[in-house]
Coordinates of C-alpha atoms in Angstrom, one line a residue:
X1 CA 0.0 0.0 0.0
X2 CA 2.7 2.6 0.8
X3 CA 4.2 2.1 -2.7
X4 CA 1.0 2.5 -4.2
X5 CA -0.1 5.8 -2.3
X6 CA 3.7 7.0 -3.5
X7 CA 3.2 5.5 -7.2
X8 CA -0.6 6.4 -7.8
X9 CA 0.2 10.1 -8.1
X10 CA 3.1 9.5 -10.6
X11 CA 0.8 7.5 -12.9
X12 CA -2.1 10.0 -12.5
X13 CA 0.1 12.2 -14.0
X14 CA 0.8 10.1 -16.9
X15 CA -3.0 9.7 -17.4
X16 CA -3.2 13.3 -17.6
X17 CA -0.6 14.3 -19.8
X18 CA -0.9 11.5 -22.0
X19 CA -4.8 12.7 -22.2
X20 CA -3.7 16.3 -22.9
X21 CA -1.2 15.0 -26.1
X22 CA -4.3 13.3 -27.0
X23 CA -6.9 16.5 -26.9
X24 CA -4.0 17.9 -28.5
X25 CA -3.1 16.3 -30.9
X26 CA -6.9 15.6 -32.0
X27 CA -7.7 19.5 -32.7
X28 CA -5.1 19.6 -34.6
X29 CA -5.7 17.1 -37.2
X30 CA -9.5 17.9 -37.3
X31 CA -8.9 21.5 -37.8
X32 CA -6.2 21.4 -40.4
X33 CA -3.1 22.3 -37.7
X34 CA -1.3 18.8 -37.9
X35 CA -1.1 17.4 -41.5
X36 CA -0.5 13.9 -42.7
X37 CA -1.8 12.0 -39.8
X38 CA -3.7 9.3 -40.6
X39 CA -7.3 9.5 -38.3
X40 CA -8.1 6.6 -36.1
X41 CA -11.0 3.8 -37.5
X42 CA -12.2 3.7 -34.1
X43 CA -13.0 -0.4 -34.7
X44 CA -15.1 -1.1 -37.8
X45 CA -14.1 0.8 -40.7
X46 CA -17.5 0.8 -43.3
X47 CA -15.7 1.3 -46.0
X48 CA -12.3 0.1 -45.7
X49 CA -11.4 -3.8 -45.0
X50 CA -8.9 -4.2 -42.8
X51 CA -8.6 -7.5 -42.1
X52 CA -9.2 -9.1 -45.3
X53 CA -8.6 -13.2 -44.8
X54 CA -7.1 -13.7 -48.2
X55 CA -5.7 -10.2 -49.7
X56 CA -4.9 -8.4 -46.2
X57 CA -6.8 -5.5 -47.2
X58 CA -10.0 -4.6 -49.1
X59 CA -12.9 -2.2 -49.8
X60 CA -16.3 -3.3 -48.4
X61 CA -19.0 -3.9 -50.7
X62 CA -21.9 -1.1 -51.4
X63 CA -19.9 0.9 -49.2
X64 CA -18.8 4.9 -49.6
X65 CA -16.2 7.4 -48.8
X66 CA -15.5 10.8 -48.9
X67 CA -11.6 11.3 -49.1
X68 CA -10.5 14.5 -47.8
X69 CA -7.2 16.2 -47.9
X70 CA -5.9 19.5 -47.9
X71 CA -5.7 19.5 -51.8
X72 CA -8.7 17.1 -52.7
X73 CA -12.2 16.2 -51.7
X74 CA -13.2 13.0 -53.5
X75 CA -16.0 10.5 -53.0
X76 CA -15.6 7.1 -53.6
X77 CA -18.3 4.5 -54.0
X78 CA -18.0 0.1 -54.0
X79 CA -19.7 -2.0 -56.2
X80 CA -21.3 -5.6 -55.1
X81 CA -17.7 -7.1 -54.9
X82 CA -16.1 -4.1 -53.5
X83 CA -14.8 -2.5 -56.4
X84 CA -14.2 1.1 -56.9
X85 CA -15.9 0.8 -60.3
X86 CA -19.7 0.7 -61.8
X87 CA -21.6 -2.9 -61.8
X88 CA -20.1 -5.0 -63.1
X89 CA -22.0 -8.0 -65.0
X90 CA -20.3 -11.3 -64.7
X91 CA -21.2 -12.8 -68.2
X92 CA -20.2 -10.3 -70.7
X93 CA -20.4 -11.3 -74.9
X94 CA -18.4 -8.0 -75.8
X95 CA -14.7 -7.6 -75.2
X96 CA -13.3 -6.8 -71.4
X97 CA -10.3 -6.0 -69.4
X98 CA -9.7 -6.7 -66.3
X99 CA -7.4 -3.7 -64.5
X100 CA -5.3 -4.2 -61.7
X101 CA -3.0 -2.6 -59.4
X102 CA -2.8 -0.1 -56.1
X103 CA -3.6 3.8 -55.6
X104 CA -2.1 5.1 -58.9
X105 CA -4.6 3.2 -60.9
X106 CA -7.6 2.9 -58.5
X107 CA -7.5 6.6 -59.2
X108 CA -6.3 7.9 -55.3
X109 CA -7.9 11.6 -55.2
X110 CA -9.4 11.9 -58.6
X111 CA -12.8 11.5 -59.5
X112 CA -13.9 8.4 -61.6
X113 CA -14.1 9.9 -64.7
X114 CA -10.7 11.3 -64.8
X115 CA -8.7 8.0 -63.6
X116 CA -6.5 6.2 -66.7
X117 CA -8.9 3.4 -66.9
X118 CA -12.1 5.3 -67.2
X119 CA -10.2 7.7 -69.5
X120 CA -9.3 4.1 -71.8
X121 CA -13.1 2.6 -71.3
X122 CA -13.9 6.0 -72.9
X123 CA -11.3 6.1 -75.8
X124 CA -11.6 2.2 -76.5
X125 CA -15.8 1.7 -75.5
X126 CA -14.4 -1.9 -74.1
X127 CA -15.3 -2.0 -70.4
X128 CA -12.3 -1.9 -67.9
X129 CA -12.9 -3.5 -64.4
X130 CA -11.0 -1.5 -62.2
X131 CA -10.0 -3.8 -59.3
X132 CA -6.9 -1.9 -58.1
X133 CA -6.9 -1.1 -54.2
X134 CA -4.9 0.9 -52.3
X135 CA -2.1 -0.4 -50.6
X136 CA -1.6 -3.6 -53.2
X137 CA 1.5 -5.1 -53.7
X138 CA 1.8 -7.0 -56.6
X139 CA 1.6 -10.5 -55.1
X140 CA -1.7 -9.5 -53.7
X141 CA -3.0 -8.1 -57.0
X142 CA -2.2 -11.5 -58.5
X143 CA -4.6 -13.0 -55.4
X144 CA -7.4 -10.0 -56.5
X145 CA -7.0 -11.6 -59.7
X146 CA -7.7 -15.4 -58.6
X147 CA -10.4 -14.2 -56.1
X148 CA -12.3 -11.9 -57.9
X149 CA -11.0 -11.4 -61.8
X150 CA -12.0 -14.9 -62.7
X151 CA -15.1 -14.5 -61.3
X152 CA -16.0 -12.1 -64.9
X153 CA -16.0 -12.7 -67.7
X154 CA -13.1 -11.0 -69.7
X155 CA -10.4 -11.0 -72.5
X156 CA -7.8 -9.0 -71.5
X157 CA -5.2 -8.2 -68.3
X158 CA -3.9 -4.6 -67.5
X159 CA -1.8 -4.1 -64.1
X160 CA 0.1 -1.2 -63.2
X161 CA 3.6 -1.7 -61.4
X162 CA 4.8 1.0 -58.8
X163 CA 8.1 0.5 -58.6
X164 CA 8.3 3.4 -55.5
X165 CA 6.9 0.7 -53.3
X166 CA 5.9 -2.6 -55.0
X167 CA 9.9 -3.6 -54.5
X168 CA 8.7 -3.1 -50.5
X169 CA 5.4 -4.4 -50.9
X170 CA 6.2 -8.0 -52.4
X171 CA 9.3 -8.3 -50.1
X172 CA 8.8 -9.5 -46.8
X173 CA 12.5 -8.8 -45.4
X174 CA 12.3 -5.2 -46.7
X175 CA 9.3 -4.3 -45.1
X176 CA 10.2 -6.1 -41.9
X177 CA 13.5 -3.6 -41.9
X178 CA 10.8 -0.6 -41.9
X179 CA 9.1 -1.6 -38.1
X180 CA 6.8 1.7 -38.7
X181 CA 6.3 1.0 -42.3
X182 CA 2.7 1.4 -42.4
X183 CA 1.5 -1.2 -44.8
X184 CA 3.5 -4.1 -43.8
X185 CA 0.9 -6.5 -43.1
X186 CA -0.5 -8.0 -45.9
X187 CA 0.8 -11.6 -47.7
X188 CA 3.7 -12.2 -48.6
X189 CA 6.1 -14.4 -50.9
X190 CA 8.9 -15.5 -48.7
X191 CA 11.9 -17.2 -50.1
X192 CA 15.3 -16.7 -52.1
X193 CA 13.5 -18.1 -55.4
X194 CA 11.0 -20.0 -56.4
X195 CA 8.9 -21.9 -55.5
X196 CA 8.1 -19.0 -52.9
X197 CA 5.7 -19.8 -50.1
X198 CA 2.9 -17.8 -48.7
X199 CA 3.9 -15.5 -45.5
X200 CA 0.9 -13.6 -43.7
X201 CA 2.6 -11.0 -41.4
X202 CA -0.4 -9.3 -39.5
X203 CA -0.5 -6.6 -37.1
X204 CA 0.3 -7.2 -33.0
X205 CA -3.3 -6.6 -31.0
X206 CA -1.3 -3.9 -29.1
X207 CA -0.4 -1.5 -32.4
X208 CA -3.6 -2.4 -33.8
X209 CA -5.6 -0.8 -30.8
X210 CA -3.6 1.8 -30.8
X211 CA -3.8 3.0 -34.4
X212 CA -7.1 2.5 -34.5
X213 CA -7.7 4.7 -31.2
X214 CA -5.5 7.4 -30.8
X215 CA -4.1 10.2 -32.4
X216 CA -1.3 10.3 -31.1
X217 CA -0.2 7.0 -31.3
X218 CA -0.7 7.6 -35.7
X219 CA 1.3 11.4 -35.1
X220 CA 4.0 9.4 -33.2
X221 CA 4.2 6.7 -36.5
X222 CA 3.6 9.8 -39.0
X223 CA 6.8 11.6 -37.2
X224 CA 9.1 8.3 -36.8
X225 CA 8.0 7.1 -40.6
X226 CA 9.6 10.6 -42.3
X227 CA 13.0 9.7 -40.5
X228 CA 13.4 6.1 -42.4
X229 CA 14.8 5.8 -46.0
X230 CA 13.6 2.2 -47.7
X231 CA 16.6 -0.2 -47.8
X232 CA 17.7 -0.4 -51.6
X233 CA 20.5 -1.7 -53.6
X234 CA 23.6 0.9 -53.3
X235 CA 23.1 3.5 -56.4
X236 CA 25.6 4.6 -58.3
X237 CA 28.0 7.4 -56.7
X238 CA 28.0 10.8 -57.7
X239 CA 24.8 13.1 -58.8
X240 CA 22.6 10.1 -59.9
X241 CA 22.7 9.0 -55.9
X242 CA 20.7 12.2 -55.0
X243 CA 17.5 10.8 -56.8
X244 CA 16.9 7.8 -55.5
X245 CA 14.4 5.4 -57.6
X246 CA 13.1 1.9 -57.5
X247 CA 13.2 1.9 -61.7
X248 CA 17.6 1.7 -61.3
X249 CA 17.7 0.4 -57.4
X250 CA 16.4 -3.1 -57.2
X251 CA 18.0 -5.8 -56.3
X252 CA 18.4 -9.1 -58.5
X253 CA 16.2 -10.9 -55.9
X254 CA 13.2 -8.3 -56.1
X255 CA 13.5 -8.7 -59.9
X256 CA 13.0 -12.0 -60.2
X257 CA 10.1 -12.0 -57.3
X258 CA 8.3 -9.7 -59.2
X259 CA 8.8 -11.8 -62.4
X260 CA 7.8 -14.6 -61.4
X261 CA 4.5 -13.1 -59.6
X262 CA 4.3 -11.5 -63.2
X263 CA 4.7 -15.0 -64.8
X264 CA 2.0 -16.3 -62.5
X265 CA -0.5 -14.1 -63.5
X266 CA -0.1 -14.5 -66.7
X267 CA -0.2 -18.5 -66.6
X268 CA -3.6 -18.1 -64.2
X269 CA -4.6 -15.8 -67.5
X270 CA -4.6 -17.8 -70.0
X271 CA -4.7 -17.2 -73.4
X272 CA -5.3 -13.5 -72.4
X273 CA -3.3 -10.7 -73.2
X274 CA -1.3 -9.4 -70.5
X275 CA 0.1 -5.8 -70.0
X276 CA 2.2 -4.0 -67.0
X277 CA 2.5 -0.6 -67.0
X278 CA 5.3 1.1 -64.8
X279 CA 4.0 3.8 -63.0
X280 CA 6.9 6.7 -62.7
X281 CA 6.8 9.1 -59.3
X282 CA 8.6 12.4 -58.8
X283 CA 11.9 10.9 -57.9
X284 CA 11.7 8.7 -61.1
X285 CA 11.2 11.5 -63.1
X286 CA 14.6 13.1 -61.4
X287 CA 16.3 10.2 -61.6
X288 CA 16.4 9.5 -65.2
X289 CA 17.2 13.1 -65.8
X290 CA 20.4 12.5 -64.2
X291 CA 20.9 9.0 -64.7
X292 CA 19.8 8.3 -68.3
X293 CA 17.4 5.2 -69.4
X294 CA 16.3 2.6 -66.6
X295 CA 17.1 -1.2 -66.4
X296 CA 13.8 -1.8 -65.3
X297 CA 11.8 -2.2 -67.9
X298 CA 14.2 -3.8 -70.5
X299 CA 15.2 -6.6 -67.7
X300 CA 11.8 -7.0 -66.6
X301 CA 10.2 -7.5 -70.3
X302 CA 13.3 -10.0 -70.8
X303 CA 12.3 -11.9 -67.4
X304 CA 8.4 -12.0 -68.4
X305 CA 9.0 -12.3 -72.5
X306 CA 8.2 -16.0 -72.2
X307 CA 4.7 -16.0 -70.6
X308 CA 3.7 -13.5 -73.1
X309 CA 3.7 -10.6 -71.1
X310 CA 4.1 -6.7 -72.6
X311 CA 6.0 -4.0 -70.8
X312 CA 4.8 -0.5 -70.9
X313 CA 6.7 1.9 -69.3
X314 CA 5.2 5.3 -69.0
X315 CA 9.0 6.7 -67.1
X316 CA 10.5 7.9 -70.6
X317 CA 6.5 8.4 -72.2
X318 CA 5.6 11.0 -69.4
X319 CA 9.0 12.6 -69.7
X320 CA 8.8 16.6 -69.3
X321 CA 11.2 19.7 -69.2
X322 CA 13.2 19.7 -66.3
X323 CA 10.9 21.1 -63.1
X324 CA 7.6 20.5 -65.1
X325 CA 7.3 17.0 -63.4
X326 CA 5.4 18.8 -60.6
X327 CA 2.8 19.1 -62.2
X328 CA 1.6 15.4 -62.9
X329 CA 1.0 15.1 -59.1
X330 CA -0.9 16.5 -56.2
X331 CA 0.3 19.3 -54.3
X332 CA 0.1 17.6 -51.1
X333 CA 0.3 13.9 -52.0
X334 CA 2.5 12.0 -54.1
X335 CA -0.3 10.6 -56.6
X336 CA -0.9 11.4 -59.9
X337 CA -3.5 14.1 -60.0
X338 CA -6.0 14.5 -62.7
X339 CA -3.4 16.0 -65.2
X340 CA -1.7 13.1 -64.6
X341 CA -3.8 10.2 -65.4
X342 CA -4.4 12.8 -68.3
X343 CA -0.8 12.9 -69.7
X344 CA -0.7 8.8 -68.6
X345 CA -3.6 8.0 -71.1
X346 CA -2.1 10.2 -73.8
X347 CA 1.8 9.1 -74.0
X348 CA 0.8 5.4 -72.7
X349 CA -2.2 5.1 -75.3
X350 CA -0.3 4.4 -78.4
X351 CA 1.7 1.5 -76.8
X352 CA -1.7 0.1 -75.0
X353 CA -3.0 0.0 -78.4
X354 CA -0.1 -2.0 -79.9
X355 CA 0.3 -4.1 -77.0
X356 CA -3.3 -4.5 -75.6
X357 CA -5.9 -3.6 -77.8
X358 CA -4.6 -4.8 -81.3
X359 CA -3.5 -8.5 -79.3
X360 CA -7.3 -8.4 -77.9
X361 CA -8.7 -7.9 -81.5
X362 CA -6.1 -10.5 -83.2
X363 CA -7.3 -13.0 -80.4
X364 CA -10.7 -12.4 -79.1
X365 CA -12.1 -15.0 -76.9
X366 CA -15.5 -16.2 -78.1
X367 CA -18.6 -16.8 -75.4
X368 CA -21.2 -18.5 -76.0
X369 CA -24.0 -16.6 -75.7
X370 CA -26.4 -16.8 -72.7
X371 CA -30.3 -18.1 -72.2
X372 CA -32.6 -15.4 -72.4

């Protein structure tokens, strides 16, 4: 009892402040003070999936969300699968592709209408699925295409590659080096080479609760996050260094896991076309600048050639005088903005049509038709 009567005061003190950081730290997200902070779920998120048993994370179904940030206001809507796209029917007679990938091409920020595969549906009138989330890596895109792709009907495969943090996202060990990385649980391939096994990393009950109640626990992640620098290969010395970029700093190992998850979906495809575009960010654009063409693409396409699988890489197509870069992404986020899905359909749509639209006419896949 004595050391409780002398300890009680200390911890009610702790309580206290610990409640203030909290009060504080809450007024100053919700009124614009404190930027970048990610606002606790408080338990059930209704329209983002957490927890997702097979693909870590997903969109509820017939759900919607307003995404506000200090240079957007969006609202995003589900479909019956979880989509952010329109209904889909599953039996479809007219050609279809299916799109996959994370943020850049589920259109983070943007309205519908001005994402690249709305922009292509338009230009092309063949229907593209969007079924890229947020937060995707590609080995869970490949699961978003077992799961729910081959559940429609369609002719034709289009997922976008980010190499700024699909290297991370498909590589367990990487993202296990970033403790405060913030999407590091999700499935993983785990392995030197194939054949890679399945790896689930989830999130300890104890971060969980905290993220998902306190706003000071997500300033404390938001502040600790900005001091770490992703673990790449060593770039080459000099000025090329100052940019770093995943499209010239992946390892031989991250190559070939990417391949081969490339490879997969391609095999679990079929006979249908298959298309990767690489998504470029600001640093990309910086980088080649200084640095000159990127092995990416050409060591990728010669990794995937075999399983019939096109490269399209929109890092030289969306090239741009030197400071005009800028402009293809939000002020305040690191996404394309509408101008740049814009530029991405223009410089990218001559190569989609070689690559993707003329294979899908050469080689469409013929349904039968259905019973009235």
């Amino acid at each position: 009892m004595p050391l409780l009567r002398r300890v009680a005061p200390l911890l009610g003190a702790l309580v206290t402040v610990l409640a203030l950081l909290e009060l504080s730290v809450f007024l100053g997200v919700e009124t614009g003070l404190i930027e970048g902070v990610q606002r606790p779920s408080f338990g059930r998120d209704a329209y983002w999936w957490g927890d997702h048993p097979e693909l870590g994370v997903w969109r509820r179904p017939n759900a919607s969300f307003e995404h506000v940030s200090p240079c957007f206001d969006v609202s995003y809507r589900t479909n019956a699968v979880g989509a952010r796209d329109v209904e889909r029917s599953r039996d479809e007679r007219a050609p279809r592709v299916a799109v996959l990938g994370d943020s850049f091409l589920e259109g983070w920020g943007v309205h519908d209408d001005e994402r690249l595969s709305n922009r292509l549906e338009a230009a092309t009138g063949i229907e593209h699925l969007n079924l890229a989330m947020p937060h995707f890596g590609p080995y869970q895109e490949l699961l978003a295409y077992q799961l729910i792709a081959a559940k429609f009907a369609h002719d034709a495969v289009l997922i976008g590659i980010l190499p700024a943090n699909d290297f991370i996202d498909s590589d367990l060990d990487l993202a296990s080096a970033l403790p405060l990385y913030e999407y590091r649980y999700r499935p993983y391939l785990v392995g030197t080479a194939p054949p890679y096994q399945r790896f689930d990393l989830r999130e300890p009950p104890v971060r969980h609760a905290l993220r998902t109640h306190s706003y000071a626990f997500n300033a404390l992640l938001r502040v600790l996050s900005l001091r770490q620098l992703p673990a790449r290969q060593p770039a080459p010395v000099g000025e090329a260094r100052r940019a770093p970029s995943w499209f010239y700093d992946f390892g031989p190992a991250q190559l070939q896991r990417l391949a081969w998850t490339l490879n997969a979906l391609a095999q679990q495809a079929g006979d249908r076309p298959v298309t990767v575009l690489l998504i470029p960010v600001l640093d990309d654009f910086q980088r080649q600048q200084r640095a000159g063409p990127n092995p990416l693409a050409p060591q990728l396409a010669a990794l995937t050639a075999s399983a019939g699988v096109k490269i399209v890489d929109l890092l030289p197509a969306m090239s741009a005088p030197v400071g005009q870069w800028g402009r293809y992404f939000f002020s305040c986020d690191y996404h394309w903005n509408a101008e740049g899905n814009q530029v991405a359909f223009e410089r990218g749509f001559a190569a989609l049509q070689r690559d993707l639209y003329e294979r899908l006419a050469a080689h469409p896949i013929v349904r039968p038709a259905q019973n009235p």
